[in-house]
CSV table of C-alpha atoms and ligand atoms in Angstrom, one decimal:
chain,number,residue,atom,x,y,z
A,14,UNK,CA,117.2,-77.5,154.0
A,15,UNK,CA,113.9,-78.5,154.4
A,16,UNK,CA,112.9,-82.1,154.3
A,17,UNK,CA,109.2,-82.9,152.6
A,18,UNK,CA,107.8,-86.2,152.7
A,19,UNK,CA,105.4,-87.0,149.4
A,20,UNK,CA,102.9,-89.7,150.6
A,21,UNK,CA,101.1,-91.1,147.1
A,22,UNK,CA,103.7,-90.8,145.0
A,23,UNK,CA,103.0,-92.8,142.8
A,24,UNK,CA,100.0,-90.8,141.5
A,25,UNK,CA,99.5,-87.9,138.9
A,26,UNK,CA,100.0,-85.1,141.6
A,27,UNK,CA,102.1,-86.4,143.8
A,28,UNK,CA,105.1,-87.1,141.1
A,29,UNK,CA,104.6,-83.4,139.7
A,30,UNK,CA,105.0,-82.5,143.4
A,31,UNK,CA,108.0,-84.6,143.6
A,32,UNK,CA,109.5,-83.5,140.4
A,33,UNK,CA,108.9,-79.5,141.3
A,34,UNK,CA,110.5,-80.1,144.7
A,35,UNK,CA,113.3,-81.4,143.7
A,36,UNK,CA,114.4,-78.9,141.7
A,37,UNK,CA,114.4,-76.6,144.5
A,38,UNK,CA,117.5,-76.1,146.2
A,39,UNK,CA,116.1,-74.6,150.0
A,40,UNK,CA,114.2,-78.4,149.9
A,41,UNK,CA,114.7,-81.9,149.9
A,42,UNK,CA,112.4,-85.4,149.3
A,43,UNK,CA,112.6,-87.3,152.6
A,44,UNK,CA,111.1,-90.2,150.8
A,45,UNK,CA,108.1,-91.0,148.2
A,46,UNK,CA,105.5,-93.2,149.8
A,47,UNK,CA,103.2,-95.1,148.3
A,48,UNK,CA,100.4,-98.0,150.2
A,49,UNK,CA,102.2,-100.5,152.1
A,50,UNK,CA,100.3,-103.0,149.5
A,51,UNK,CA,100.6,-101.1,146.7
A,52,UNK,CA,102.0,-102.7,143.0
A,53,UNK,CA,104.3,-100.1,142.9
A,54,UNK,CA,106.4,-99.9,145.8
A,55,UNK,CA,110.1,-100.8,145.4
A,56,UNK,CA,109.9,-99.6,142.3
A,57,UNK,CA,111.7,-96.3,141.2
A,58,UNK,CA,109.4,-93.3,140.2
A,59,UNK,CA,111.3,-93.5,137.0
A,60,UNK,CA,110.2,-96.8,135.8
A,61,UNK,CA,106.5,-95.1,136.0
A,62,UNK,CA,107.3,-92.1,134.8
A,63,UNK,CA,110.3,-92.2,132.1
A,64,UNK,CA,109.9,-88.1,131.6
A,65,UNK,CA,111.7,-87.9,135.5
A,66,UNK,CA,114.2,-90.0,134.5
A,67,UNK,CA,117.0,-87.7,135.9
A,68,UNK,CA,115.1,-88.1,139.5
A,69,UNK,CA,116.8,-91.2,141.4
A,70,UNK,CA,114.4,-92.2,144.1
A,71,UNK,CA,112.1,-95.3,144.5
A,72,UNK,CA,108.7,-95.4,145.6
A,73,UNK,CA,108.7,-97.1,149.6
A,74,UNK,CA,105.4,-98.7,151.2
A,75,UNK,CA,103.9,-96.7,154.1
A,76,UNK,CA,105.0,-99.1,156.7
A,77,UNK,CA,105.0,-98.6,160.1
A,78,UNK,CA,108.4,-98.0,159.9
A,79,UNK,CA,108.4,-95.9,157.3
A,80,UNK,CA,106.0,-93.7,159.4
A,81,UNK,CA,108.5,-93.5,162.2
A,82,UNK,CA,111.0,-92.6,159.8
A,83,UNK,CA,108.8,-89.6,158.3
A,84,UNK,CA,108.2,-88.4,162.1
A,85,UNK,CA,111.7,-88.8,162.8
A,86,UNK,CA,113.5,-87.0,159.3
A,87,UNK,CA,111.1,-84.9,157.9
A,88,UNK,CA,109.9,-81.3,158.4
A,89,UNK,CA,106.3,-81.6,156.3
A,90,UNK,CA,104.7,-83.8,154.7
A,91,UNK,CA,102.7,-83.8,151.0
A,92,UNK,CA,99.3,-86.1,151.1
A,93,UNK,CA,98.6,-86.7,147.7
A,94,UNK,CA,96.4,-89.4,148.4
A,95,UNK,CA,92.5,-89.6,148.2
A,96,UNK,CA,90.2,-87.8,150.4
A,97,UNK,CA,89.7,-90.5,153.0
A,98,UNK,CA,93.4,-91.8,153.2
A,99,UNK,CA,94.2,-87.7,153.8
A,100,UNK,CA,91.6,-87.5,156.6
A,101,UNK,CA,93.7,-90.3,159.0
A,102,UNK,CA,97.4,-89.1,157.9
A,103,UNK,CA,96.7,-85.2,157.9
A,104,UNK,CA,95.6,-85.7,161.7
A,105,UNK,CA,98.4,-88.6,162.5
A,106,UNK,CA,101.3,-86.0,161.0
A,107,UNK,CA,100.2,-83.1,162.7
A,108,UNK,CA,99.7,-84.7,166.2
A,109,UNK,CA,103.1,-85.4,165.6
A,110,UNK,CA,104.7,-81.8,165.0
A,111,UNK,CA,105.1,-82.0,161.4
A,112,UNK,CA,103.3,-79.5,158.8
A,113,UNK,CA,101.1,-80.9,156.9
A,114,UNK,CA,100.3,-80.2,153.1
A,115,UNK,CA,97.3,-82.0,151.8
A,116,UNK,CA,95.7,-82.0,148.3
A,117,UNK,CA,93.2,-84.0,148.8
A,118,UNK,CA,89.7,-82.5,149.8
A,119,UNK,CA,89.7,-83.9,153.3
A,120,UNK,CA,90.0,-80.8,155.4
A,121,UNK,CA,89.1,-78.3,153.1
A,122,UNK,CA,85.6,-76.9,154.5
A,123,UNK,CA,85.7,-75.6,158.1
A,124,UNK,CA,82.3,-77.3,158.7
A,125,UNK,CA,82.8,-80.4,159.7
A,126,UNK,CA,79.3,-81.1,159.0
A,127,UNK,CA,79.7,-80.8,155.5
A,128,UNK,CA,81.8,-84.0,154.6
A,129,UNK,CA,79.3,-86.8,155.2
A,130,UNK,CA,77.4,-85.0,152.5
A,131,UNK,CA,80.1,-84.8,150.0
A,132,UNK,CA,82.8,-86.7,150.9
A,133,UNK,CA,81.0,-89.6,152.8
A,134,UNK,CA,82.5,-89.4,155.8
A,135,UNK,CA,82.6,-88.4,159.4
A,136,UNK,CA,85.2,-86.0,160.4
A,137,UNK,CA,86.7,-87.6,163.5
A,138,UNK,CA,90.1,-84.6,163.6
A,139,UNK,CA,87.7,-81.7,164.3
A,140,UNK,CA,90.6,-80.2,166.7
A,141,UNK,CA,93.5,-80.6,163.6
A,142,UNK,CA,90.4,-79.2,161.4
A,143,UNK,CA,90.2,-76.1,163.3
A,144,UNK,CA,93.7,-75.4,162.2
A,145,UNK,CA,92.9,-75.9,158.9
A,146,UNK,CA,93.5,-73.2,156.4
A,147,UNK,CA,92.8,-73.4,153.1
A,148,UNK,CA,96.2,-72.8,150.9
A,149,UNK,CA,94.7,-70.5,147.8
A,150,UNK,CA,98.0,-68.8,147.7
A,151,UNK,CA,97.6,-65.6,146.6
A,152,UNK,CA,94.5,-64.9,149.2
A,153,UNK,CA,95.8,-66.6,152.4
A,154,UNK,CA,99.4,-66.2,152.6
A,155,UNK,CA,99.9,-64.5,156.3
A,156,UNK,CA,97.5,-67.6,157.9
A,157,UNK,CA,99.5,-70.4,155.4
A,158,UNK,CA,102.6,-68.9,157.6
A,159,UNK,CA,100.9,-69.4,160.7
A,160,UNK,CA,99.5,-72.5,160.7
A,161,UNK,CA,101.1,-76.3,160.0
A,162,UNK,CA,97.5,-77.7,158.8
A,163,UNK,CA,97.1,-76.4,154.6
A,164,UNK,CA,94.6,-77.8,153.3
A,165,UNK,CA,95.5,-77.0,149.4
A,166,UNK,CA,92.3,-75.9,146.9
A,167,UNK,CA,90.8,-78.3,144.4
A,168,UNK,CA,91.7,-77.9,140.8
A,169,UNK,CA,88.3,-76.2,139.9
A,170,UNK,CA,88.2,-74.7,142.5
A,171,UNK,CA,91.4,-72.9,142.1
A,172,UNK,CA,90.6,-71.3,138.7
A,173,UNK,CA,87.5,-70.0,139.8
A,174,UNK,CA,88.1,-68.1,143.1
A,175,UNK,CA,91.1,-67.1,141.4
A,176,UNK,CA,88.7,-65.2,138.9
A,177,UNK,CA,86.0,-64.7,141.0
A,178,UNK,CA,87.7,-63.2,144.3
A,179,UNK,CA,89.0,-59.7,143.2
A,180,UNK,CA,84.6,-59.0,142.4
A,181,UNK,CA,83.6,-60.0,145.9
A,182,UNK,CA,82.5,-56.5,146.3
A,183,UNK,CA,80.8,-55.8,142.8
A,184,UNK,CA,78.9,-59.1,143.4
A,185,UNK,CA,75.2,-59.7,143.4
A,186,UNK,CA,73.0,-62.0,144.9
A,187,UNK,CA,72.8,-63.8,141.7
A,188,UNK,CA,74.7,-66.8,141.6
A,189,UNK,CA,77.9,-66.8,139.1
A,190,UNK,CA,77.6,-69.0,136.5
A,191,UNK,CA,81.4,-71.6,136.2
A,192,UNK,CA,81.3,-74.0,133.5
A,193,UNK,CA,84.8,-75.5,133.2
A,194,UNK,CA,86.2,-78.2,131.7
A,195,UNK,CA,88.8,-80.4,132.9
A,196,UNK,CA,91.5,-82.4,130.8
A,197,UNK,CA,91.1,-86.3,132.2
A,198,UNK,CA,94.3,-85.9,134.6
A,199,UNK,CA,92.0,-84.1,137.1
A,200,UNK,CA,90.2,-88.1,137.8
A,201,UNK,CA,94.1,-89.6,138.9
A,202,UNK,CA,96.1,-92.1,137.3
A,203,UNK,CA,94.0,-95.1,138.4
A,204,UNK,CA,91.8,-97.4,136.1
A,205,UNK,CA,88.5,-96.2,135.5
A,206,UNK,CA,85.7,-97.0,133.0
A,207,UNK,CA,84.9,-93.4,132.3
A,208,UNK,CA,88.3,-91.7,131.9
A,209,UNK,CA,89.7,-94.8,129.8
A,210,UNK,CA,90.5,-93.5,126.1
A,211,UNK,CA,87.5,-94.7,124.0
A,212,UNK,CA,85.1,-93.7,126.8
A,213,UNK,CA,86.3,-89.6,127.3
A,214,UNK,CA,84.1,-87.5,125.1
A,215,UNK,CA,83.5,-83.9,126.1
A,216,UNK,CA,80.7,-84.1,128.4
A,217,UNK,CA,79.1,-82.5,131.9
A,218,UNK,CA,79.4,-84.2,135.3
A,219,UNK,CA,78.2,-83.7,138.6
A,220,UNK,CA,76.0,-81.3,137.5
A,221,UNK,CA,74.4,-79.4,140.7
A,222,UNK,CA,76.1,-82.0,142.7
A,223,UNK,CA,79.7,-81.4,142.5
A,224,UNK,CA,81.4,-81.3,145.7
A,225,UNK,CA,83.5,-78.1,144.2
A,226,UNK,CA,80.5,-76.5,144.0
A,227,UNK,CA,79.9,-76.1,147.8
A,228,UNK,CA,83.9,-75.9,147.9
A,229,UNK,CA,83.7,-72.7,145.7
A,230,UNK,CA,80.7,-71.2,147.2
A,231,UNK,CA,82.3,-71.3,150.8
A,232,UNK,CA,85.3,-69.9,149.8
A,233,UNK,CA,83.5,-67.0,148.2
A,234,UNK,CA,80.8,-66.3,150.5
A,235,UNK,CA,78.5,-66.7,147.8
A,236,UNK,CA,76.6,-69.6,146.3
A,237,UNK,CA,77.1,-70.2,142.5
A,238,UNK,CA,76.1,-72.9,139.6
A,239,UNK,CA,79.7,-75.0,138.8
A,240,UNK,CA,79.2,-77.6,136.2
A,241,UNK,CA,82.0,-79.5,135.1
A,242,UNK,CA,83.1,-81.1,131.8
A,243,UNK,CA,85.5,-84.0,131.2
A,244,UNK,CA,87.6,-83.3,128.1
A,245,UNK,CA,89.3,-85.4,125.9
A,246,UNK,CA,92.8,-83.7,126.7
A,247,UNK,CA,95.4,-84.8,129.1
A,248,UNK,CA,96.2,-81.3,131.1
A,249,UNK,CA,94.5,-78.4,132.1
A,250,UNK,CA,91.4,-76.5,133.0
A,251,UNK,CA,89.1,-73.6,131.3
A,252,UNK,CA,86.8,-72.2,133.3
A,253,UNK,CA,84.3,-69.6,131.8
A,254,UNK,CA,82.2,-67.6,134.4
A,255,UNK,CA,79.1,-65.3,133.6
A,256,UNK,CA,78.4,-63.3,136.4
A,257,UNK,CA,76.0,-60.5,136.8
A,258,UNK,CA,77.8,-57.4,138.6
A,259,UNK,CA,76.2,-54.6,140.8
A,260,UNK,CA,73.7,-51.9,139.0
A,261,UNK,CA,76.2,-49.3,137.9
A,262,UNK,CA,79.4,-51.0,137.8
A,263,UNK,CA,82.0,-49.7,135.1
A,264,UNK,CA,84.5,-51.3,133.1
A,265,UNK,CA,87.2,-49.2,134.9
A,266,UNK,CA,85.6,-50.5,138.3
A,267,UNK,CA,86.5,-54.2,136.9
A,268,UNK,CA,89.8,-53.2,135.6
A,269,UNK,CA,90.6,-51.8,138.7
A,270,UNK,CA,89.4,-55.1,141.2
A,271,UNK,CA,91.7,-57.6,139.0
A,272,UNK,CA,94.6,-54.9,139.7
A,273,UNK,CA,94.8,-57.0,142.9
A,274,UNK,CA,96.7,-59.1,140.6
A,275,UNK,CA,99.2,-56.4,139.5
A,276,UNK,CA,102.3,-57.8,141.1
A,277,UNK,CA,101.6,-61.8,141.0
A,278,UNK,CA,104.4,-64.1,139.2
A,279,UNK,CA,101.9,-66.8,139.0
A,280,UNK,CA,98.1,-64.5,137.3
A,281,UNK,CA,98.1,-62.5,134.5
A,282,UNK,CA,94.7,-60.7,133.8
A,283,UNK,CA,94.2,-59.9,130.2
A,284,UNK,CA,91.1,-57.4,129.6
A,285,UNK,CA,89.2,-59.0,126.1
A,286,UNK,CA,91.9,-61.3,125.8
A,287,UNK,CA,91.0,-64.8,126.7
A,288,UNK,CA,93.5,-67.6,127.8
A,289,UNK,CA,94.2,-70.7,126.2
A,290,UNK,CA,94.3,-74.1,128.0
A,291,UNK,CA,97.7,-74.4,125.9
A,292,UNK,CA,99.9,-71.8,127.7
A,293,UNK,CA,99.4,-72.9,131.4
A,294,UNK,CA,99.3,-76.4,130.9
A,295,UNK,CA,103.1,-77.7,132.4
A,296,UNK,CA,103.4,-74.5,134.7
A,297,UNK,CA,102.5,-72.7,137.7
A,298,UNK,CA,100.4,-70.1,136.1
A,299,UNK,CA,96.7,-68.9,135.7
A,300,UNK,CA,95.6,-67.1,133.1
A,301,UNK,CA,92.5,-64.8,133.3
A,302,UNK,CA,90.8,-62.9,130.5
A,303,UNK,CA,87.2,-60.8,130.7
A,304,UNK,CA,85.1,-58.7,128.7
A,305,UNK,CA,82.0,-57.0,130.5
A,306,UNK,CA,79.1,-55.4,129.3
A,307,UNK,CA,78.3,-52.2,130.9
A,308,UNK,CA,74.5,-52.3,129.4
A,309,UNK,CA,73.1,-55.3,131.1
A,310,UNK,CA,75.9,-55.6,133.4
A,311,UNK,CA,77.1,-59.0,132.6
A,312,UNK,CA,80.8,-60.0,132.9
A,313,UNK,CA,82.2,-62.8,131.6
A,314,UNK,CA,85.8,-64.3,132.7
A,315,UNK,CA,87.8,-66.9,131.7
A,316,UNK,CA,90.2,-69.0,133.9
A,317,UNK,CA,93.0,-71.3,132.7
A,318,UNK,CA,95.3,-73.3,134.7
A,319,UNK,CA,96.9,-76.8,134.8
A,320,UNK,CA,95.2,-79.1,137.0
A,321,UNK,CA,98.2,-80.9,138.4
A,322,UNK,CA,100.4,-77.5,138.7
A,323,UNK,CA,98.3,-74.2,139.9
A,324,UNK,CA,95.2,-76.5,141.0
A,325,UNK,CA,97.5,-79.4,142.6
A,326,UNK,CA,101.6,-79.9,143.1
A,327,UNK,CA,102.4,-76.1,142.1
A,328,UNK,CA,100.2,-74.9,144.7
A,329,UNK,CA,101.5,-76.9,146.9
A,330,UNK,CA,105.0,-75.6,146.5
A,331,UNK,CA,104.0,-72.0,146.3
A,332,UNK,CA,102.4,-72.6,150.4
A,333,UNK,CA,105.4,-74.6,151.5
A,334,UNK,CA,107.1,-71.8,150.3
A,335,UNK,CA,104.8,-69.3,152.1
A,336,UNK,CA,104.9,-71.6,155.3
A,337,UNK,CA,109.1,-72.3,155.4
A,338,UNK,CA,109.5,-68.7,154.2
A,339,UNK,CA,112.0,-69.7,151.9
B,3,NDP,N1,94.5,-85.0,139.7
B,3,NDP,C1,94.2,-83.7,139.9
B,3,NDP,O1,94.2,-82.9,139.0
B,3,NDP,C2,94.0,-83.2,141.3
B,3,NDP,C3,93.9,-84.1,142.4
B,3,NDP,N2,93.7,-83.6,143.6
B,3,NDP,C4,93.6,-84.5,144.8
B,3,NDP,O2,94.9,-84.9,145.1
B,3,NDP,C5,94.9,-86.3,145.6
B,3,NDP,C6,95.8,-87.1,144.7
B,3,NDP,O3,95.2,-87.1,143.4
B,3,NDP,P1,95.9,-87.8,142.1
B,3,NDP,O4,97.4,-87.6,142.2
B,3,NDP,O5,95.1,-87.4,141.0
B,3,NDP,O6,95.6,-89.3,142.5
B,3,NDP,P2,96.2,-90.7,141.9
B,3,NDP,O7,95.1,-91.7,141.9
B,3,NDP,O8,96.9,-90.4,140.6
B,3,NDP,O9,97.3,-91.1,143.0
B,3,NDP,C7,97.0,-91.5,144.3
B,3,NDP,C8,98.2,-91.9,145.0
B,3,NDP,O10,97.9,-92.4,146.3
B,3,NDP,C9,98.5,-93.6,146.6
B,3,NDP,N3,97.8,-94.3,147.7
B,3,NDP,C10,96.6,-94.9,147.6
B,3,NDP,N4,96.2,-95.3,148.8
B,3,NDP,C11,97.2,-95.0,149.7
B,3,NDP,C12,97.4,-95.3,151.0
B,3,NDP,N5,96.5,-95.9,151.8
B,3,NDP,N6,98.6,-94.8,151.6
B,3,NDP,C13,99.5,-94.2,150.8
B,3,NDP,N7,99.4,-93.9,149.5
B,3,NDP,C14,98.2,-94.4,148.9
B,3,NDP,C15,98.5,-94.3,145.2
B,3,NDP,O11,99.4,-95.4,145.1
B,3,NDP,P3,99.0,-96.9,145.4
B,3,NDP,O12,97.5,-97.0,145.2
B,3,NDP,O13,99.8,-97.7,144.5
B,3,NDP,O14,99.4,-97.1,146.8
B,3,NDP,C16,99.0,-93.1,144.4
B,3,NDP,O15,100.3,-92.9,144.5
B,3,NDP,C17,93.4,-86.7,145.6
B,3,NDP,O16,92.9,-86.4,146.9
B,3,NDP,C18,92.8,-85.7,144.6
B,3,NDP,O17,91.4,-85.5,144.8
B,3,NDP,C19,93.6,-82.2,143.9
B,3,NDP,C20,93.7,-81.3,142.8
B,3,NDP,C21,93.9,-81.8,141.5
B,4,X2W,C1,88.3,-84.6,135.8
B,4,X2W,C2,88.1,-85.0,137.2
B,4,X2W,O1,87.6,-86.1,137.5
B,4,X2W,N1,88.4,-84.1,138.2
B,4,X2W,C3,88.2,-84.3,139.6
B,4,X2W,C4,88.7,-83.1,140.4
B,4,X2W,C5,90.1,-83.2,140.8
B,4,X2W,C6,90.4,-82.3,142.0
B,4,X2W,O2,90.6,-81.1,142.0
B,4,X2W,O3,90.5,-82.8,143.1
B,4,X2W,P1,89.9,-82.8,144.5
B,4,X2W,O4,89.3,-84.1,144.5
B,4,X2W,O5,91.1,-82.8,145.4
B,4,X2W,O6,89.0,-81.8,144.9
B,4,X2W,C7,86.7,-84.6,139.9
B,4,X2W,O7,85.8,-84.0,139.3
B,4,X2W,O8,86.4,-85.2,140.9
């Protein structure tokens, strides 16, 4: 039995990661963590969360102590905690032997250069960086198994390498075209002006300055537009891509690059079929539908997912799962 520490808890991803985990028998929680001054600790993850009820563990502060006690117990640890809170307990975990699954965005581009830019800081862990392998499970399962840094995709990012990936080869130089929209989840459970109730109301952000966008492009070895929307729904993403394939391409030559998807539990390709936000949202799934134009050579795919399962917590499971082998 595997032992998983979840370090922020507390939050949107890290309960769905708790409540996934233990409902697995090859693992175990080693303990939810939380900040050592955070308004939640002591308290159980039930009190927050009244749908996990039948889960009978309380939330501890991230002492000193409690970091021993991690080091000591468990086999991995889960950083669900924001970008520059990962950056410091990624490296301090792995120093220490454990493997280390992180959600957060903090060791996500192999250039270190990169995250002053986007994420406003320095990367001081190049050495546990170079280890670094980003978890998008279906594409990088051999170096998930071989490495004890995973640094697990964003939530936009997930549903559009997921549909962009199998066309690598039909691909242009034209850059794909990802509008997605997010259900208000994707910001965390903290207060904010702009995701409180009266303030949501579809609309784009970030536009051309998303830090998924050179997340995406990295990943695909091809630049692209991403511009997401906030959406007045709790769960769940959409992504619609138009992407301009090469001179010649068929509709058989499309069927036959999502066929990489054939034998996946978790994405089902549907040809002129497209997904609803509805039927991922609450599992591990992503749903991808396209129709393409052989005339002008324009496809267009859609991507659905839910942000906290297949572009957080589920992800998360599926490369523990890839990592322990079990
Ligand atoms: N929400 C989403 O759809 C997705 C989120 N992510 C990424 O996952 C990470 C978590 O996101 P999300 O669950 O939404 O965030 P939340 O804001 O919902 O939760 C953050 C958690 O971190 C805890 N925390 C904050 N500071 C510390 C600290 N210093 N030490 C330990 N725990 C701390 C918080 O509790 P407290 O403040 O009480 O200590 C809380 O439990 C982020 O990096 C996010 O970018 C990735 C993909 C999708
Ligand atoms: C709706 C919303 O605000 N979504 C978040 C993305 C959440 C996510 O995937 O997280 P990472 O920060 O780990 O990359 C955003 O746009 O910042």
């Amino acid at each position: 039995m595997k032992k998983i520490a979840i370090i922020g808890a507390s939050g949107y991803t890290g309960a769905q990661l708790c409540a996934l985990i233990t409902a697995e028998s090859a693992y175990e929680v080693q303990g939810l963590y939380v900040s050592e001054g955070s308004a939640d600790k002591g308290k159980a993850l039930s009190e927050l969360y009244p749908v996990y009820s039948h889960i009978g563990l309380r939330l501890a502060p991230l002492t000193d102590a409690a970091l021993d006690a991690i080091v000591a117990e468990a086999d991995a640890v889960a950083l669900a905690t924001e970008h520059s809170v990962s950056l410091e307990l990624a490296a301090y975990f792995y120093d220490r032997g454990l493997a280390v699954f992180d959600l957060s965005g903090a060791y996500r581009f192999a250039d270190k250069s990169q995250y002053p830019k986007w994420y406003g800081f320095e990367h001081d862990y190049p050495e546990v960086l170079a280890k670094a392998v980003y978890g998008l499970a279906e594409w990088n399962a051999d170096a998930i198994k071989a490495t004890r840094m995973i640094a697990v995709p964003g939530c936009y990012p997930t549903a559009s390498l997921t549909a962009l990936k199998p066309l690598k080869a039909l691909l242009t130089d034209n850059r794909p075209v990802i509008n997605a929209v997010s259900g208000v989840t994707g910001a965390g459970r903290k207060a904010q002006l702009h995701t409180s109730f009266c303030e949501v109301s579809l609309t784009p952000y970030g536009v051309l300055g998303h830090r998924h966008q050179p997340e995406i492009a990295s990943q695909l070895g091809q630049e692209v537009i991403f511009t997401p929307h906030l959406g007045n729904f709790k769960r769940g993403i959409l992504a619609t891509i138009t992407v301009q394939l090469k001179p010649g391409t068929t509709t058989a030559d499309v069927a036959a690059a999502y066929q990489v998807y054939d034998h996946s539990p978790i994405v089902t390709v549907k040809q002129g079929q497209f997904p609803k936000v509805d039927d991922v949202v609450l599992t591990p799934n992503c749903h991808l539908g396209w129709k393409f134009d052989e005339e002008s050579g324009y496809l267009v795919v859609a991507s659905a997912i839910d942000n906290l399962m297949k572009g957080a917590a589920s992800q998360a499971l599926q490369c523990i799962k890839i990592h322990f082998g079990a």
